[in-house]
């Protein structure tokens, strides 16, 4: 069962504002009934303000009344219509061990998928436009050692994200009336041939 947000504060509110049993509150908040009793006695959670689960759309008044009428009934949390939004893809933490792989991935994408914009590459690899420009112009501090390598294999993005970005770039080019760039088989394996 999903626990409510801020279980102890929710338990404080339920103890103060409802006629629910300690067992019902404990089961709803994922606590032991003795802990709920200690909260009611003021031994635990003395400084915690109550958190209203009705105003925060975790419980309904009808659900509380139903459980107050029947001590054996269990409170059911409301399913949230809008779950917590995940952070958008983009600049994200890359472990120190993988940071030197990023220019290799940028070189691979610039060579294999020239239709991708800098903004798409930034979002895909979590890099900066400045780094992309330096890799493209061979002005990067480590440009002598950059070898184009697949970002999916390096673990910098997923194949699904890469395919979605390429598809979006191809759609954009088709809308604008441009031809899609063709990468020859030799270019695709040039780094392997050398």
JSON list of C-alpha atoms in Angstrom, two decimals:
[
{"chain": "A", "resi": 1, "resn": "UNK", "atom": "CA", "xyz": [0.00, 0.00, 0.00]},
{"chain": "A", "resi": 2, "resn": "UNK", "atom": "CA", "xyz": [1.18, 3.52, -0.76]},
{"chain": "A", "resi": 3, "resn": "UNK", "atom": "CA", "xyz": [1.96, 5.63, 2.29]},
{"chain": "A", "resi": 4, "resn": "UNK", "atom": "CA", "xyz": [0.75, 9.20, 2.60]},
{"chain": "A", "resi": 5, "resn": "UNK", "atom": "CA", "xyz": [3.08, 12.12, 2.20]},
{"chain": "A", "resi": 6, "resn": "UNK", "atom": "CA", "xyz": [4.66, 13.05, 5.57]},
{"chain": "A", "resi": 7, "resn": "UNK", "atom": "CA", "xyz": [3.26, 10.07, 7.55]},
{"chain": "A", "resi": 8, "resn": "UNK", "atom": "CA", "xyz": [4.02, 11.36, 11.09]},
{"chain": "A", "resi": 9, "resn": "UNK", "atom": "CA", "xyz": [2.52, 14.79, 10.41]},
{"chain": "A", "resi": 10, "resn": "UNK", "atom": "CA", "xyz": [-0.50, 13.08, 8.84]},
{"chain": "A", "resi": 11, "resn": "UNK", "atom": "CA", "xyz": [-0.84, 10.86, 11.92]},
{"chain": "A", "resi": 12, "resn": "UNK", "atom": "CA", "xyz": [-0.74, 13.96, 14.17]},
{"chain": "A", "resi": 13, "resn": "UNK", "atom": "CA", "xyz": [-3.59, 15.53, 12.17]},
{"chain": "A", "resi": 14, "resn": "UNK", "atom": "CA", "xyz": [-5.67, 12.34, 12.16]},
{"chain": "A", "resi": 15, "resn": "UNK", "atom": "CA", "xyz": [-5.23, 11.95, 15.94]},
{"chain": "A", "resi": 16, "resn": "UNK", "atom": "CA", "xyz": [-6.24, 15.57, 16.61]},
{"chain": "A", "resi": 17, "resn": "UNK", "atom": "CA", "xyz": [-9.07, 15.94, 14.10]},
{"chain": "A", "resi": 18, "resn": "UNK", "atom": "CA", "xyz": [-10.74, 12.52, 13.75]},
{"chain": "A", "resi": 19, "resn": "UNK", "atom": "CA", "xyz": [-12.21, 9.72, 15.84]},
{"chain": "A", "resi": 20, "resn": "UNK", "atom": "CA", "xyz": [-10.18, 6.98, 14.11]},
{"chain": "A", "resi": 21, "resn": "UNK", "atom": "CA", "xyz": [-8.58, 4.22, 16.16]},
{"chain": "A", "resi": 22, "resn": "UNK", "atom": "CA", "xyz": [-4.84, 4.10, 16.69]},
{"chain": "A", "resi": 23, "resn": "UNK", "atom": "CA", "xyz": [-4.71, 0.89, 14.63]},
{"chain": "A", "resi": 24, "resn": "UNK", "atom": "CA", "xyz": [-6.48, 2.53, 11.67]},
{"chain": "A", "resi": 25, "resn": "UNK", "atom": "CA", "xyz": [-4.13, 5.53, 11.78]},
{"chain": "A", "resi": 26, "resn": "UNK", "atom": "CA", "xyz": [-1.10, 3.26, 12.18]},
{"chain": "A", "resi": 27, "resn": "UNK", "atom": "CA", "xyz": [-2.05, 1.11, 9.18]},
{"chain": "A", "resi": 28, "resn": "UNK", "atom": "CA", "xyz": [-2.71, 4.17, 7.01]},
{"chain": "A", "resi": 29, "resn": "UNK", "atom": "CA", "xyz": [0.54, 5.91, 7.99]},
{"chain": "A", "resi": 30, "resn": "UNK", "atom": "CA", "xyz": [2.74, 2.80, 7.97]},
{"chain": "A", "resi": 31, "resn": "UNK", "atom": "CA", "xyz": [3.49, 2.99, 11.70]},
{"chain": "A", "resi": 32, "resn": "UNK", "atom": "CA", "xyz": [3.11, 0.76, 14.73]},
{"chain": "A", "resi": 33, "resn": "UNK", "atom": "CA", "xyz": [-0.04, 1.35, 16.84]},
{"chain": "A", "resi": 34, "resn": "UNK", "atom": "CA", "xyz": [2.12, 2.00, 19.93]},
{"chain": "A", "resi": 35, "resn": "UNK", "atom": "CA", "xyz": [3.94, 4.76, 18.04]},
{"chain": "A", "resi": 36, "resn": "UNK", "atom": "CA", "xyz": [0.60, 6.36, 17.19]},
{"chain": "A", "resi": 37, "resn": "UNK", "atom": "CA", "xyz": [-0.41, 6.07, 20.85]},
{"chain": "A", "resi": 38, "resn": "UNK", "atom": "CA", "xyz": [2.89, 7.73, 21.87]},
{"chain": "A", "resi": 39, "resn": "UNK", "atom": "CA", "xyz": [2.13, 10.58, 19.44]},
{"chain": "A", "resi": 40, "resn": "UNK", "atom": "CA", "xyz": [-1.34, 10.95, 21.02]},
{"chain": "A", "resi": 41, "resn": "UNK", "atom": "CA", "xyz": [0.21, 11.00, 24.51]},
{"chain": "A", "resi": 42, "resn": "UNK", "atom": "CA", "xyz": [2.65, 13.72, 23.44]},
{"chain": "A", "resi": 43, "resn": "UNK", "atom": "CA", "xyz": [5.74, 11.55, 23.97]},
{"chain": "A", "resi": 44, "resn": "UNK", "atom": "CA", "xyz": [6.68, 11.45, 20.27]},
{"chain": "A", "resi": 45, "resn": "UNK", "atom": "CA", "xyz": [6.42, 14.11, 17.55]},
{"chain": "A", "resi": 46, "resn": "UNK", "atom": "CA", "xyz": [5.88, 16.93, 20.03]},
{"chain": "A", "resi": 47, "resn": "UNK", "atom": "CA", "xyz": [6.96, 19.69, 17.64]},
{"chain": "A", "resi": 48, "resn": "UNK", "atom": "CA", "xyz": [5.35, 18.34, 14.46]},
{"chain": "A", "resi": 49, "resn": "UNK", "atom": "CA", "xyz": [2.45, 20.29, 12.98]},
{"chain": "A", "resi": 50, "resn": "UNK", "atom": "CA", "xyz": [-0.42, 18.24, 11.62]},
{"chain": "A", "resi": 51, "resn": "UNK", "atom": "CA", "xyz": [-0.61, 17.69, 7.84]},
{"chain": "A", "resi": 52, "resn": "UNK", "atom": "CA", "xyz": [-4.18, 17.68, 6.52]},
{"chain": "A", "resi": 53, "resn": "UNK", "atom": "CA", "xyz": [-4.56, 14.71, 4.14]},
{"chain": "A", "resi": 54, "resn": "UNK", "atom": "CA", "xyz": [-8.02, 15.92, 3.02]},
{"chain": "A", "resi": 55, "resn": "UNK", "atom": "CA", "xyz": [-6.78, 19.31, 1.76]},
{"chain": "A", "resi": 56, "resn": "UNK", "atom": "CA", "xyz": [-3.81, 17.58, 0.14]},
{"chain": "A", "resi": 57, "resn": "UNK", "atom": "CA", "xyz": [-6.03, 15.09, -1.73]},
{"chain": "A", "resi": 58, "resn": "UNK", "atom": "CA", "xyz": [-4.76, 11.97, 0.03]},
{"chain": "A", "resi": 59, "resn": "UNK", "atom": "CA", "xyz": [-8.03, 11.17, 1.84]},
{"chain": "A", "resi": 60, "resn": "UNK", "atom": "CA", "xyz": [-11.66, 12.18, 1.44]},
{"chain": "A", "resi": 61, "resn": "UNK", "atom": "CA", "xyz": [-14.05, 13.25, 4.21]},
{"chain": "A", "resi": 62, "resn": "UNK", "atom": "CA", "xyz": [-16.32, 10.36, 3.23]},
{"chain": "A", "resi": 63, "resn": "UNK", "atom": "CA", "xyz": [-13.47, 7.87, 3.68]},
{"chain": "A", "resi": 64, "resn": "UNK", "atom": "CA", "xyz": [-12.71, 9.22, 7.16]},
{"chain": "A", "resi": 65, "resn": "UNK", "atom": "CA", "xyz": [-16.41, 9.08, 8.15]},
{"chain": "A", "resi": 66, "resn": "UNK", "atom": "CA", "xyz": [-16.70, 5.52, 6.81]},
{"chain": "A", "resi": 67, "resn": "UNK", "atom": "CA", "xyz": [-13.75, 4.37, 8.91]},
{"chain": "A", "resi": 68, "resn": "UNK", "atom": "CA", "xyz": [-14.90, 6.28, 12.01]},
{"chain": "A", "resi": 69, "resn": "UNK", "atom": "CA", "xyz": [-18.21, 4.37, 11.82]},
{"chain": "A", "resi": 70, "resn": "UNK", "atom": "CA", "xyz": [-16.49, 0.99, 11.50]},
{"chain": "A", "resi": 71, "resn": "UNK", "atom": "CA", "xyz": [-13.35, 0.47, 13.67]},
{"chain": "A", "resi": 72, "resn": "UNK", "atom": "CA", "xyz": [-12.39, -2.59, 11.59]},
{"chain": "A", "resi": 73, "resn": "UNK", "atom": "CA", "xyz": [-12.37, -0.66, 8.27]},
{"chain": "A", "resi": 74, "resn": "UNK", "atom": "CA", "xyz": [-9.06, 0.42, 6.74]},
{"chain": "A", "resi": 75, "resn": "UNK", "atom": "CA", "xyz": [-8.40, 3.86, 5.30]},
{"chain": "A", "resi": 76, "resn": "UNK", "atom": "CA", "xyz": [-7.67, 3.88, 1.58]},
{"chain": "A", "resi": 77, "resn": "UNK", "atom": "CA", "xyz": [-5.46, 6.56, 0.11]},
{"chain": "A", "resi": 78, "resn": "UNK", "atom": "CA", "xyz": [-6.83, 8.41, -2.91]},
{"chain": "A", "resi": 79, "resn": "UNK", "atom": "CA", "xyz": [-5.03, 7.71, -6.15]},
{"chain": "A", "resi": 80, "resn": "UNK", "atom": "CA", "xyz": [-3.40, 10.87, -7.35]},
{"chain": "A", "resi": 81, "resn": "UNK", "atom": "CA", "xyz": [-4.56, 12.05, -10.75]},
{"chain": "A", "resi": 82, "resn": "UNK", "atom": "CA", "xyz": [-1.29, 13.78, -11.43]},
{"chain": "A", "resi": 83, "resn": "UNK", "atom": "CA", "xyz": [1.74, 11.89, -10.15]},
{"chain": "A", "resi": 84, "resn": "UNK", "atom": "CA", "xyz": [4.87, 13.80, -9.24]},
{"chain": "A", "resi": 85, "resn": "UNK", "atom": "CA", "xyz": [6.56, 14.97, -12.42]},
{"chain": "A", "resi": 86, "resn": "UNK", "atom": "CA", "xyz": [9.98, 13.56, -13.03]},
{"chain": "A", "resi": 87, "resn": "UNK", "atom": "CA", "xyz": [12.81, 15.91, -13.80]},
{"chain": "A", "resi": 88, "resn": "UNK", "atom": "CA", "xyz": [13.02, 16.64, -17.50]},
{"chain": "A", "resi": 89, "resn": "UNK", "atom": "CA", "xyz": [15.81, 15.04, -19.47]},
{"chain": "A", "resi": 90, "resn": "UNK", "atom": "CA", "xyz": [18.76, 17.27, -20.10]},
{"chain": "A", "resi": 91, "resn": "UNK", "atom": "CA", "xyz": [21.78, 18.33, -18.15]},
{"chain": "A", "resi": 92, "resn": "UNK", "atom": "CA", "xyz": [22.22, 15.71, -15.49]},
{"chain": "A", "resi": 93, "resn": "UNK", "atom": "CA", "xyz": [24.94, 14.37, -13.27]},
{"chain": "A", "resi": 94, "resn": "UNK", "atom": "CA", "xyz": [27.57, 12.33, -15.06]},
{"chain": "A", "resi": 95, "resn": "UNK", "atom": "CA", "xyz": [30.01, 10.36, -12.90]},
{"chain": "A", "resi": 96, "resn": "UNK", "atom": "CA", "xyz": [33.59, 11.61, -12.96]},
{"chain": "A", "resi": 97, "resn": "UNK", "atom": "CA", "xyz": [34.75, 8.38, -14.60]},
{"chain": "A", "resi": 98, "resn": "UNK", "atom": "CA", "xyz": [32.44, 8.98, -17.59]},
{"chain": "A", "resi": 99, "resn": "UNK", "atom": "CA", "xyz": [33.05, 12.71, -18.12]},
{"chain": "A", "resi": 100, "resn": "UNK", "atom": "CA", "xyz": [35.96, 12.14, -20.46]},
{"chain": "A", "resi": 101, "resn": "UNK", "atom": "CA", "xyz": [33.68, 9.95, -22.61]},
{"chain": "A", "resi": 102, "resn": "UNK", "atom": "CA", "xyz": [31.34, 12.83, -23.39]},
{"chain": "A", "resi": 103, "resn": "UNK", "atom": "CA", "xyz": [33.52, 14.45, -26.12]},
{"chain": "A", "resi": 104, "resn": "UNK", "atom": "CA", "xyz": [33.80, 11.02, -27.79]},
{"chain": "A", "resi": 105, "resn": "UNK", "atom": "CA", "xyz": [30.00, 10.73, -27.79]},
{"chain": "A", "resi": 106, "resn": "UNK", "atom": "CA", "xyz": [29.64, 14.27, -29.16]},
{"chain": "A", "resi": 107, "resn": "UNK", "atom": "CA", "xyz": [32.07, 13.45, -32.00]},
{"chain": "A", "resi": 108, "resn": "UNK", "atom": "CA", "xyz": [30.08, 10.28, -32.79]},
{"chain": "A", "resi": 109, "resn": "UNK", "atom": "CA", "xyz": [26.78, 12.15, -32.93]},
{"chain": "A", "resi": 110, "resn": "UNK", "atom": "CA", "xyz": [28.22, 14.98, -35.03]},
{"chain": "A", "resi": 111, "resn": "UNK", "atom": "CA", "xyz": [29.54, 12.44, -37.52]},
{"chain": "A", "resi": 112, "resn": "UNK", "atom": "CA", "xyz": [26.65, 9.96, -37.58]},
{"chain": "A", "resi": 113, "resn": "UNK", "atom": "CA", "xyz": [23.68, 12.29, -37.09]},
{"chain": "A", "resi": 114, "resn": "UNK", "atom": "CA", "xyz": [24.53, 15.71, -38.54]},
{"chain": "A", "resi": 115, "resn": "UNK", "atom": "CA", "xyz": [20.81, 16.54, -38.65]},
{"chain": "A", "resi": 116, "resn": "UNK", "atom": "CA", "xyz": [20.69, 16.86, -34.85]},
{"chain": "A", "resi": 117, "resn": "UNK", "atom": "CA", "xyz": [20.75, 20.44, -33.60]},
{"chain": "A", "resi": 118, "resn": "UNK", "atom": "CA", "xyz": [23.08, 21.58, -30.85]},
{"chain": "A", "resi": 119, "resn": "UNK", "atom": "CA", "xyz": [20.08, 21.91, -28.53]},
{"chain": "A", "resi": 120, "resn": "UNK", "atom": "CA", "xyz": [19.12, 18.28, -29.15]},
{"chain": "A", "resi": 121, "resn": "UNK", "atom": "CA", "xyz": [22.69, 17.11, -28.46]},
{"chain": "A", "resi": 122, "resn": "UNK", "atom": "CA", "xyz": [22.78, 19.19, -25.26]},
{"chain": "A", "resi": 123, "resn": "UNK", "atom": "CA", "xyz": [19.55, 17.59, -24.10]},
{"chain": "A", "resi": 124, "resn": "UNK", "atom": "CA", "xyz": [20.58, 14.08, -25.15]},
{"chain": "A", "resi": 125, "resn": "UNK", "atom": "CA", "xyz": [24.06, 14.00, -23.62]},
{"chain": "A", "resi": 126, "resn": "UNK", "atom": "CA", "xyz": [23.74, 16.57, -20.84]},
{"chain": "A", "resi": 127, "resn": "UNK", "atom": "CA", "xyz": [26.56, 18.68, -22.23]},
{"chain": "A", "resi": 128, "resn": "UNK", "atom": "CA", "xyz": [26.97, 22.34, -23.22]},
{"chain": "A", "resi": 129, "resn": "UNK", "atom": "CA", "xyz": [26.85, 24.09, -26.58]},
{"chain": "A", "resi": 130, "resn": "UNK", "atom": "CA", "xyz": [30.37, 25.38, -25.96]},
{"chain": "A", "resi": 131, "resn": "UNK", "atom": "CA", "xyz": [31.70, 21.81, -25.67]},
{"chain": "A", "resi": 132, "resn": "UNK", "atom": "CA", "xyz": [29.90, 20.77, -28.86]},
{"chain": "A", "resi": 133, "resn": "UNK", "atom": "CA", "xyz": [31.36, 23.72, -30.78]},
{"chain": "A", "resi": 134, "resn": "UNK", "atom": "CA", "xyz": [34.87, 22.96, -29.48]},
{"chain": "A", "resi": 135, "resn": "UNK", "atom": "CA", "xyz": [34.60, 19.29, -30.47]},
{"chain": "A", "resi": 136, "resn": "UNK", "atom": "CA", "xyz": [33.21, 20.19, -33.92]},
{"chain": "A", "resi": 137, "resn": "UNK", "atom": "CA", "xyz": [35.95, 22.80, -34.57]},
{"chain": "A", "resi": 138, "resn": "UNK", "atom": "CA", "xyz": [38.68, 20.60, -33.05]},
{"chain": "A", "resi": 139, "resn": "UNK", "atom": "CA", "xyz": [39.39, 23.28, -30.44]},
{"chain": "A", "resi": 140, "resn": "UNK", "atom": "CA", "xyz": [38.69, 20.97, -27.49]},
{"chain": "A", "resi": 141, "resn": "UNK", "atom": "CA", "xyz": [41.64, 20.69, -25.08]},
{"chain": "A", "resi": 142, "resn": "UNK", "atom": "CA", "xyz": [41.75, 16.92, -25.66]},
{"chain": "A", "resi": 143, "resn": "UNK", "atom": "CA", "xyz": [40.92, 16.89, -29.38]},
{"chain": "A", "resi": 144, "resn": "UNK", "atom": "CA", "xyz": [43.97, 14.76, -30.26]},
{"chain": "A", "resi": 145, "resn": "UNK", "atom": "CA", "xyz": [42.56, 11.89, -28.18]},
{"chain": "A", "resi": 146, "resn": "UNK", "atom": "CA", "xyz": [38.87, 12.14, -29.12]},
{"chain": "A", "resi": 147, "resn": "UNK", "atom": "CA", "xyz": [37.62, 9.01, -30.85]},
{"chain": "A", "resi": 148, "resn": "UNK", "atom": "CA", "xyz": [33.95, 8.93, -31.93]},
{"chain": "A", "resi": 149, "resn": "UNK", "atom": "CA", "xyz": [32.16, 6.35, -29.76]},
{"chain": "A", "resi": 150, "resn": "UNK", "atom": "CA", "xyz": [28.48, 5.48, -29.48]},
{"chain": "A", "resi": 151, "resn": "UNK", "atom": "CA", "xyz": [26.88, 7.34, -26.51]},
{"chain": "A", "resi": 152, "resn": "UNK", "atom": "CA", "xyz": [24.52, 4.41, -25.90]},
{"chain": "A", "resi": 153, "resn": "UNK", "atom": "CA", "xyz": [27.44, 2.04, -25.39]},
{"chain": "A", "resi": 154, "resn": "UNK", "atom": "CA", "xyz": [29.15, 4.64, -23.20]},
{"chain": "A", "resi": 155, "resn": "UNK", "atom": "CA", "xyz": [26.00, 4.86, -21.06]},
{"chain": "A", "resi": 156, "resn": "UNK", "atom": "CA", "xyz": [25.43, 8.58, -21.63]},
{"chain": "A", "resi": 157, "resn": "UNK", "atom": "CA", "xyz": [21.95, 8.12, -23.12]},
{"chain": "A", "resi": 158, "resn": "UNK", "atom": "CA", "xyz": [19.52, 5.34, -23.96]},
{"chain": "A", "resi": 159, "resn": "UNK", "atom": "CA", "xyz": [18.92, 3.97, -27.44]},
{"chain": "A", "resi": 160, "resn": "UNK", "atom": "CA", "xyz": [15.29, 5.06, -27.13]},
{"chain": "A", "resi": 161, "resn": "UNK", "atom": "CA", "xyz": [16.30, 8.67, -26.40]},
{"chain": "A", "resi": 162, "resn": "UNK", "atom": "CA", "xyz": [18.77, 8.66, -29.30]},
{"chain": "A", "resi": 163, "resn": "UNK", "atom": "CA", "xyz": [16.18, 7.22, -31.71]},
{"chain": "A", "resi": 164, "resn": "UNK", "atom": "CA", "xyz": [13.59, 9.77, -30.58]},
{"chain": "A", "resi": 165, "resn": "UNK", "atom": "CA", "xyz": [16.02, 12.67, -31.11]},
{"chain": "A", "resi": 166, "resn": "UNK", "atom": "CA", "xyz": [17.03, 11.42, -34.57]},
{"chain": "A", "resi": 167, "resn": "UNK", "atom": "CA", "xyz": [13.39, 10.88, -35.53]},
{"chain": "A", "resi": 168, "resn": "UNK", "atom": "CA", "xyz": [12.47, 14.40, -34.39]},
{"chain": "A", "resi": 169, "resn": "UNK", "atom": "CA", "xyz": [15.40, 15.85, -36.36]},
{"chain": "A", "resi": 170, "resn": "UNK", "atom": "CA", "xyz": [14.41, 13.88, -39.50]},
{"chain": "A", "resi": 171, "resn": "UNK", "atom": "CA", "xyz": [10.81, 15.08, -39.17]},
{"chain": "A", "resi": 172, "resn": "UNK", "atom": "CA", "xyz": [12.03, 18.67, -38.86]},
{"chain": "A", "resi": 173, "resn": "UNK", "atom": "CA", "xyz": [14.18, 18.35, -41.99]},
{"chain": "A", "resi": 174, "resn": "UNK", "atom": "CA", "xyz": [11.27, 16.79, -43.92]},
{"chain": "A", "resi": 175, "resn": "UNK", "atom": "CA", "xyz": [8.95, 19.66, -42.86]},
{"chain": "A", "resi": 176, "resn": "UNK", "atom": "CA", "xyz": [11.53, 22.21, -43.96]},
{"chain": "A", "resi": 177, "resn": "UNK", "atom": "CA", "xyz": [11.97, 20.44, -47.30]},
{"chain": "A", "resi": 178, "resn": "UNK", "atom": "CA", "xyz": [15.62, 19.47, -46.80]},
{"chain": "A", "resi": 179, "resn": "UNK", "atom": "CA", "xyz": [17.02, 16.09, -47.77]},
{"chain": "A", "resi": 180, "resn": "UNK", "atom": "CA", "xyz": [18.10, 13.73, -45.05]},
{"chain": "A", "resi": 181, "resn": "UNK", "atom": "CA", "xyz": [21.88, 13.40, -44.67]},
{"chain": "A", "resi": 182, "resn": "UNK", "atom": "CA", "xyz": [23.29, 10.06, -45.74]},
{"chain": "A", "resi": 183, "resn": "UNK", "atom": "CA", "xyz": [26.16, 8.57, -43.77]},
{"chain": "A", "resi": 184, "resn": "UNK", "atom": "CA", "xyz": [28.19, 6.13, -45.83]},
{"chain": "A", "resi": 185, "resn": "UNK", "atom": "CA", "xyz": [29.18, 2.74, -44.45]},
{"chain": "A", "resi": 186, "resn": "UNK", "atom": "CA", "xyz": [32.83, 3.83, -44.61]},
{"chain": "A", "resi": 187, "resn": "UNK", "atom": "CA", "xyz": [32.11, 6.89, -42.45]},
{"chain": "A", "resi": 188, "resn": "UNK", "atom": "CA", "xyz": [30.13, 4.77, -40.00]},
{"chain": "A", "resi": 189, "resn": "UNK", "atom": "CA", "xyz": [33.11, 2.49, -39.40]},
{"chain": "A", "resi": 190, "resn": "UNK", "atom": "CA", "xyz": [35.95, 4.89, -40.13]},
{"chain": "A", "resi": 191, "resn": "UNK", "atom": "CA", "xyz": [37.13, 4.90, -36.55]},
{"chain": "A", "resi": 192, "resn": "UNK", "atom": "CA", "xyz": [37.24, 1.08, -36.61]},
{"chain": "A", "resi": 193, "resn": "UNK", "atom": "CA", "xyz": [39.17, 1.01, -39.93]},
{"chain": "A", "resi": 194, "resn": "UNK", "atom": "CA", "xyz": [41.84, 3.38, -38.66]}
]
